[in-house]
Structure formats: structure tokens, C-alpha cells
CSV table of C-alpha atoms in Angstrom, one decimal:
chain,number,residue,atom,x,y,z
A,1,MET,CA,8.9,120.0,144.9
A,2,LEU,CA,8.4,119.6,141.1
A,3,ALA,CA,7.0,116.1,141.1
A,4,GLN,CA,6.9,113.2,138.6
A,5,ARG,CA,3.7,112.5,136.7
A,6,THR,CA,1.7,109.5,135.7
A,7,LEU,CA,-2.0,108.8,134.8
A,8,LYS,CA,-4.9,108.7,137.3
A,9,SER,CA,-6.5,105.8,135.5
A,10,LEU,CA,-6.0,103.6,132.4
A,11,THR,CA,-7.3,104.6,128.9
A,12,LYS,CA,-7.5,102.6,125.7
A,13,ALA,CA,-7.5,103.2,121.9
A,14,VAL,CA,-7.8,101.0,118.8
A,15,GLY,CA,-6.3,101.9,115.5
A,16,VAL,CA,-4.0,100.7,112.7
A,17,GLY,CA,-0.3,100.9,112.2
A,18,LEU,CA,0.8,103.5,109.6
A,19,HIS,CA,3.3,101.1,107.9
A,20,SER,CA,2.0,97.6,108.9
A,21,GLY,CA,-1.7,98.4,108.4
A,22,GLN,CA,-2.3,96.0,111.3
A,23,ARG,CA,-5.1,96.5,113.8
A,24,VAL,CA,-3.6,97.3,117.2
A,25,GLU,CA,-5.0,97.9,120.6
A,26,LEU,CA,-3.2,100.4,122.9
A,27,THR,CA,-3.7,100.6,126.7
A,28,LEU,CA,-2.1,103.4,128.6
A,29,ARG,CA,-1.7,102.6,132.4
A,30,PRO,CA,-0.3,104.4,135.4
A,31,ALA,CA,3.2,103.4,136.6
A,32,ALA,CA,5.1,103.9,139.8
A,33,PRO,CA,7.6,106.7,140.3
A,34,ASP,CA,11.0,106.2,138.5
A,35,THR,CA,9.4,103.5,136.2
A,36,GLY,CA,9.9,105.6,133.1
A,37,ILE,CA,7.9,104.9,130.0
A,38,VAL,CA,7.7,101.2,129.3
A,39,PHE,CA,6.1,99.6,126.2
A,40,ARG,CA,4.8,96.1,126.7
A,41,ARG,CA,4.2,93.7,123.9
A,42,VAL,CA,1.2,91.9,125.4
A,43,ASP,CA,0.4,89.9,122.2
A,44,LEU,CA,3.5,87.8,122.5
A,45,PRO,CA,3.4,84.3,124.2
A,46,GLN,CA,5.5,85.8,127.0
A,47,PRO,CA,4.9,89.6,127.3
A,48,VAL,CA,8.1,91.6,126.8
A,49,ASP,CA,8.8,95.0,128.4
A,50,ILE,CA,10.8,97.6,126.4
A,51,VAL,CA,11.9,100.5,128.5
A,52,VAL,CA,12.4,103.6,126.4
A,53,SER,CA,16.0,104.9,126.2
A,54,ALA,CA,18.4,106.2,123.6
A,55,GLN,CA,20.0,102.8,123.4
A,56,ALA,CA,16.6,101.0,122.9
A,57,VAL,CA,16.2,102.7,119.6
A,58,THR,CA,17.3,100.2,117.0
A,59,ASP,CA,15.8,101.4,113.7
A,60,THR,CA,15.2,105.0,112.5
A,61,ARG,CA,14.1,104.4,108.9
A,62,LEU,CA,10.8,106.3,108.4
A,63,ALA,CA,10.0,106.1,112.2
A,64,SER,CA,11.6,105.5,115.6
A,65,THR,CA,11.6,101.8,116.5
A,66,ILE,CA,12.6,100.5,120.0
A,67,SER,CA,13.5,96.9,120.8
A,68,SER,CA,14.3,94.4,123.5
A,69,GLY,CA,15.7,91.2,122.1
A,70,ALA,CA,13.5,90.2,119.2
A,71,ALA,CA,10.5,92.2,120.5
A,72,LYS,CA,10.0,95.6,118.7
A,73,VAL,CA,7.6,98.5,118.7
A,74,HIS,CA,7.6,100.8,115.6
A,75,THR,CA,6.6,104.4,115.3
A,76,VAL,CA,6.7,105.4,119.0
A,77,GLU,CA,7.5,109.1,118.3
A,78,HIS,CA,4.0,110.6,118.2
A,79,LEU,CA,3.0,109.0,121.6
A,80,MET,CA,6.4,110.0,123.0
A,81,SER,CA,5.9,113.5,121.8
A,82,ALA,CA,2.5,113.7,123.6
A,83,CYS,CA,4.1,112.4,126.8
A,84,ALA,CA,6.9,115.1,126.5
A,85,GLY,CA,4.3,117.8,125.8
A,86,LEU,CA,2.3,116.9,128.9
A,87,GLY,CA,5.2,116.0,131.1
A,88,ILE,CA,4.3,112.4,131.7
A,89,ASP,CA,7.3,110.6,133.4
A,90,ASN,CA,5.9,107.2,134.2
A,91,LEU,CA,3.6,105.1,132.0
A,92,TYR,CA,3.0,101.6,130.8
A,93,VAL,CA,2.0,101.2,127.2
A,94,ASP,CA,0.4,97.8,126.5
A,95,ILE,CA,0.3,97.1,122.8
A,96,THR,CA,-1.1,94.2,120.9
A,97,ALA,CA,1.1,94.5,117.7
A,98,GLU,CA,4.5,95.7,116.7
A,99,GLU,CA,3.5,99.3,115.7
A,100,VAL,CA,1.8,102.1,117.6
A,101,PRO,CA,-1.5,103.1,115.9
A,102,ILE,CA,-1.2,106.2,113.7
A,103,LEU,CA,-4.7,107.5,114.7
A,104,ASP,CA,-5.0,110.9,113.0
A,105,GLY,CA,-1.3,111.2,112.1
A,106,SER,CA,-0.5,113.7,114.8
A,107,ALA,CA,0.0,113.6,118.6
A,108,SER,CA,-3.4,115.2,119.4
A,109,SER,CA,-5.2,111.9,119.8
A,110,PHE,CA,-2.6,110.7,122.3
A,111,VAL,CA,-2.8,114.1,124.1
A,112,PHE,CA,-6.6,113.5,124.3
A,113,LEU,CA,-6.2,110.0,125.6
A,114,LEU,CA,-3.7,111.0,128.3
A,115,GLN,CA,-5.7,114.0,129.4
A,116,SER,CA,-8.9,112.0,129.5
A,117,ALA,CA,-7.2,109.5,131.9
A,118,GLY,CA,-6.2,112.4,134.1
A,119,ILE,CA,-2.7,113.3,135.2
A,120,ALA,CA,-1.5,112.5,138.7
A,121,LEU,CA,1.4,114.0,140.6
A,122,GLN,CA,3.6,111.5,142.4
A,123,ALA,CA,5.7,111.6,145.6
A,124,ALA,CA,9.0,111.7,143.8
A,125,PRO,CA,11.1,114.6,142.3
A,126,LYS,CA,11.0,115.0,138.5
A,127,ARG,CA,14.5,114.6,137.1
A,128,PHE,CA,15.7,116.6,134.2
A,129,ILE,CA,18.8,116.3,132.0
A,130,ARG,CA,20.3,119.7,131.8
A,131,VAL,CA,22.7,120.3,128.9
A,132,ILE,CA,25.7,122.3,130.2
A,133,LYS,CA,28.0,122.1,127.1
A,134,PRO,CA,26.9,122.2,123.4
A,135,VAL,CA,26.8,118.9,121.4
A,136,GLU,CA,26.3,118.6,117.7
A,137,VAL,CA,26.0,115.9,115.0
A,138,ARG,CA,26.3,116.5,111.3
A,139,ASP,CA,25.9,114.5,108.1
A,140,GLY,CA,26.6,115.1,104.5
A,141,GLY,CA,28.0,118.2,102.9
A,142,GLY,CA,27.0,121.0,100.6
A,143,ALA,CA,23.4,120.8,99.5
A,144,ASN,CA,23.1,117.5,101.4
A,145,THR,CA,24.2,118.9,104.8
A,146,LYS,CA,22.0,118.2,107.8
A,147,TRP,CA,22.7,118.7,111.4
A,148,ALA,CA,21.2,118.8,114.9
A,149,ARG,CA,22.5,120.5,118.1
A,150,LEU,CA,21.8,120.7,121.8
A,151,SER,CA,22.9,123.9,123.6
A,152,PRO,CA,22.6,125.1,127.2
A,153,TYR,CA,19.2,126.8,127.9
A,154,GLU,CA,17.3,127.4,131.1
A,155,GLY,CA,14.1,125.8,129.8
A,156,TYR,CA,13.3,123.8,126.7
A,157,LYS,CA,13.0,125.2,123.2
A,158,LEU,CA,13.2,123.7,119.8
A,159,SER,CA,13.9,125.3,116.4
A,160,PHE,CA,13.8,123.4,113.2
A,161,GLU,CA,14.3,124.2,109.5
A,162,ILE,CA,13.2,122.0,106.6
A,163,ASP,CA,14.3,122.2,103.0
A,164,PHE,CA,11.7,120.7,100.7
A,165,ASP,CA,11.7,121.7,97.1
A,166,HIS,CA,7.9,121.4,96.6
A,167,PRO,CA,5.3,124.1,95.7
A,168,ALA,CA,3.0,123.1,98.6
A,169,VAL,CA,5.8,123.2,101.2
A,170,ASP,CA,7.5,126.3,99.7
A,171,SER,CA,4.3,128.3,100.2
A,172,THR,CA,4.4,127.6,104.0
A,173,GLY,CA,6.9,128.3,106.7
A,174,GLN,CA,10.0,126.1,106.5
A,175,ARG,CA,11.3,127.2,109.9
A,176,VAL,CA,9.7,127.3,113.2
A,177,GLU,CA,10.7,127.8,116.9
A,178,PHE,CA,8.7,126.5,119.8
A,179,ASP,CA,9.4,127.1,123.5
A,180,MET,CA,7.8,124.8,126.1
A,181,GLY,CA,7.6,127.8,128.4
A,182,SER,CA,4.6,129.0,126.3
A,183,GLY,CA,2.5,126.1,127.7
A,184,ALA,CA,1.0,125.9,124.2
A,185,TYR,CA,2.1,122.4,123.0
A,186,THR,CA,-1.4,121.1,122.7
A,187,ARG,CA,-2.5,124.1,120.7
A,188,ASP,CA,0.5,124.9,118.6
A,189,ILE,CA,2.3,121.6,117.9
A,190,ALA,CA,0.3,118.5,118.8
A,191,ARG,CA,-2.1,118.7,115.9
A,192,ALA,CA,0.6,118.7,113.1
A,193,ARG,CA,0.2,115.6,111.0
A,194,THR,CA,2.8,113.4,109.3
A,195,PHE,CA,3.1,114.1,105.6
A,196,GLY,CA,4.2,112.3,102.4
A,197,PHE,CA,4.2,112.4,98.7
A,198,THR,CA,2.1,110.2,96.4
A,199,LYS,CA,5.1,109.0,94.5
A,200,ASP,CA,6.8,107.9,97.7
A,201,VAL,CA,3.7,106.3,99.1
A,202,GLU,CA,3.4,104.1,95.9
A,203,MET,CA,7.0,103.0,96.3
A,204,MET,CA,6.7,102.3,100.0
A,205,ARG,CA,3.5,100.2,99.5
A,206,ALA,CA,5.3,98.2,96.9
A,207,ASN,CA,7.9,97.5,99.7
A,208,GLY,CA,5.2,96.6,102.3
A,209,LEU,CA,5.2,100.0,104.0
A,210,ALA,CA,2.6,102.8,104.5
A,211,LEU,CA,-0.1,100.1,104.3
A,212,GLY,CA,-2.2,101.9,106.9
A,213,GLY,CA,-1.6,105.4,105.5
A,214,GLY,CA,-4.2,107.6,103.9
A,215,LEU,CA,-5.8,111.0,103.8
A,216,ASP,CA,-7.4,110.5,107.2
A,217,ASN,CA,-4.1,110.2,109.0
A,218,ALA,CA,-1.5,112.1,106.9
A,219,ILE,CA,-1.0,115.1,104.7
A,220,VAL,CA,-0.6,113.7,101.2
A,221,MET,CA,0.8,115.7,98.3
A,222,ASP,CA,1.1,115.1,94.5
A,223,ASP,CA,3.8,116.9,92.6
A,224,TYR,CA,2.0,120.3,93.0
A,225,LYS,CA,-0.5,120.4,95.8
A,226,VAL,CA,-2.0,119.1,99.1
A,227,LEU,CA,-4.6,116.5,98.2
A,228,ASN,CA,-6.5,116.6,101.6
A,229,SER,CA,-9.8,118.3,101.1
A,230,ASP,CA,-9.6,120.0,104.5
A,231,GLY,CA,-6.2,121.5,103.7
A,232,LEU,CA,-3.7,122.2,106.5
A,233,ARG,CA,-4.3,122.6,110.2
A,234,TYR,CA,-1.5,125.1,110.6
A,235,ASN,CA,0.0,127.4,107.9
A,236,ASP,CA,3.4,125.8,108.8
A,237,GLU,CA,2.1,122.3,109.6
A,238,PHE,CA,5.0,120.5,107.7
A,239,VAL,CA,7.8,122.0,109.9
A,240,LYS,CA,5.7,121.8,113.0
A,241,HIS,CA,5.3,118.1,112.5
A,242,LYS,CA,9.1,117.9,112.5
A,243,ILE,CA,9.2,119.7,115.9
A,244,LEU,CA,6.5,117.2,117.1
A,245,ASP,CA,8.7,114.3,115.9
A,246,ALA,CA,11.8,115.7,117.4
A,247,MET,CA,10.1,116.1,120.8
A,248,GLY,CA,9.2,112.4,120.7
A,249,ASP,CA,12.6,111.3,119.4
A,250,LEU,CA,14.4,113.2,122.2
A,251,TYR,CA,12.0,112.1,124.9
A,252,VAL,CA,13.3,108.5,124.6
A,253,LEU,CA,16.2,109.9,126.6
A,254,GLY,CA,14.1,108.8,129.6
A,255,LYS,CA,14.0,112.3,131.2
A,256,PRO,CA,12.9,115.7,130.0
A,257,LEU,CA,15.7,117.9,128.6
A,258,LEU,CA,16.6,121.4,129.7
A,259,ALA,CA,18.3,122.6,126.5
A,260,ALA,CA,17.9,124.4,123.2
A,261,TYR,CA,17.5,122.0,120.3
A,262,SER,CA,18.1,123.3,116.8
A,263,ALA,CA,18.2,121.3,113.6
A,264,PHE,CA,18.4,121.6,109.9
A,265,ARG,CA,16.9,118.8,107.8
A,266,SER,CA,17.2,116.4,110.7
A,267,GLY,CA,15.1,113.3,111.2
A,268,HIS,CA,14.8,110.2,113.4
A,269,ALA,CA,18.3,108.9,112.8
A,270,MET,CA,20.0,112.3,113.4
A,271,ASN,CA,17.9,112.9,116.6
A,272,ASN,CA,18.9,109.6,118.1
A,273,LYS,CA,22.5,110.1,117.0
A,274,LEU,CA,22.4,113.5,118.9
A,275,LEU,CA,21.2,111.8,122.1
A,276,ARG,CA,23.9,109.2,121.9
A,277,GLU,CA,26.5,111.9,121.4
A,278,LEU,CA,25.2,113.8,124.5
A,279,LEU,CA,25.4,110.6,126.6
A,280,ALA,CA,28.9,109.9,125.4
A,281,HIS,CA,30.1,113.2,126.9
A,282,GLN,CA,29.3,113.1,130.6
A,283,ASP,CA,30.7,116.6,131.1
A,284,ALA,CA,28.1,117.9,128.7
A,285,TYR,CA,25.1,117.3,131.0
A,286,GLU,CA,23.9,116.9,134.6
A,287,VAL,CA,20.8,115.5,136.2
A,288,VAL,CA,18.8,118.1,138.2
A,289,THR,CA,15.6,118.3,140.3
A,290,PHE,CA,13.7,121.3,141.7
A,291,GLU,CA,12.8,121.2,145.3
A,292,ASP,CA,11.1,124.5,144.9
A,293,GLU,CA,8.9,124.2,141.8
A,294,LYS,CA,8.8,128.0,141.5
A,295,LYS,CA,12.5,127.8,140.5
A,296,ALA,CA,11.8,125.4,137.7
A,297,PRO,CA,11.8,126.8,134.1
A,298,GLN,CA,8.5,128.2,133.0
A,299,GLY,CA,6.1,125.7,131.4
A,300,PHE,CA,7.1,122.7,133.5
A,301,ALA,CA,5.3,123.2,136.9
A,302,LYS,CA,1.8,123.8,135.6
A,303,LEU,CA,-0.2,120.9,134.2
A,304,ALA,CA,-0.8,121.4,130.5
A,305,ARG,CA,-4.1,123.1,129.7
A,306,ALA,CA,-6.9,121.0,128.3
A,307,TRP,CA,-8.1,121.8,124.8
């Protein structure tokens, strides 16, 4: 049986929120089979559980925000991407503020935290959502067109194309494809950092955003070049971060996908719109398990390699 996964023990991290600048403590704890991934606002007078789902996403401006009533957690996508990359099904995320810490701006710190706690197999079958009919969402037209699509595929692969008119981005790859069957998420995707432009950062800070952002947790560019002294981690780090984000955005579905995701200029809003479109068409997907893990698509049965 291809089994569900959780952590062997709890693990903790302390950091700041990218937009809030607030200090936040994060505790990742094991959870029982079929719990899913649950964020817990433990700083509130009465702790509130927020179970991740496509419907729990209530704001997609600059990041993915999930809510339950008045309780919110911002910027969940990098941690969710790490969970997707390592195949974590069940997890409690205790958090002491309303934003997940940005740490180094990628998913690699979350991968390290999860792997350091150890990954435990559970006595319950891992459930996948297999796409059996294509679904697509589009927005804009002409030069402003953007779209995202899920198509049937026996496995999970993602292809993304960005379209930034900037010298530093133009000199790198603007399209990348990643297949989970490679088993190389931690090596090829997880280290890609979020990025921004100095002119946008100044505007966001004036509006109370990006207060925790800096060269230690983001790629920052002026009008011509990357300002980080250590340069890029990958030649195509910009578009790889978009893959990282998409993996996190899509994992709020609550189950791993078996599908081919492709997108052009998509973002958090379009990714969530795509999930809702999929769920609106019950003939477009099915829930499957693998009693014989040898019959599961490549990349899902083995535990992800450590660094």
C-alpha cells in the first residue's frame, strides 16, 4: 500500500513574516491519518484550526491566505510546497502570528525542518486526486493574457512560463518544466527564492507590506540587475520559484494531484481559480489509492532524498 505520511516528531522555527515583519514561532507536529494539513493560530485567546482546502483560500494578493472566520494565516505557499515536495499528508502547523515566517524566501528551510523531524509512514492509504478531463482558466487578452491548465497525466508534472520585461530576468530561462517523477524537488525547485523589484518594494512598504523583506530572504532587483551579492541559486531561479509557488498553491487541494499543470503568467489567484474550476466539474477528476505501491507513478513511493 502507498501510505500516508506525517512527521516522526515535532520541530520548531522562529522567523519574521515577509509582509508583516512580525516575529513568529512555527511548530510542526505529527497528525493522525486523514487529518490533512491544519494551521492552528495558537496566539489567539481561543486557538483556531484552519484546515487547508481550496475553499479556505480567501485572499491571493501577493501570497496565498487561508481563513476560518476572522482567523487568518498569510503566505502559506512555501511551506505547502515543501509538504507537496516531500509528500506530507497530515500535519499540524502551530503558528503564533498571522503570517508564516519567510525564512530564506524559498521552501528549502521548510524542507530541512520537515526532514529533520523525520517522515513517518501511516497505516492508511494515500489518496490522490487524478485529473481525467482537462480544465483551464484564463484571464485577460492580447498582451495581458494569462492562463493555467490541468490535464490528465499518470504522475505529476508542472510547466510554467513567465513573461517579465526586465534585463535580469530576460537573461535567464523564462520557462521550465519539472516532473515529480525525477525525485529531485529538494535539489531542483525547493531553493528558488521569491523575488521583487526595488520600485515595487518601496510602494509595498508605503502600504504596510514587505516589512520583513530584504536581501537575506528574497531576490531583489533594481531596473537593471540583481542586487544580491551572491547572485542566483539557479540560472532559471525566477521561473523555478513560480513552480515552487504553484506546487504550494495546488497542494491546498488537500490531496496530491495526478495531473500535468501548465501555466503562462499565472499566480496565486489563477492557481486557486483553477482548483475551484476542477472541483466544480466532478466528471473531471477521481480520488484514487494504490494498494500496490509499485503501481504508483514514479516519484511518489520513495521518501524524498535528504540533501
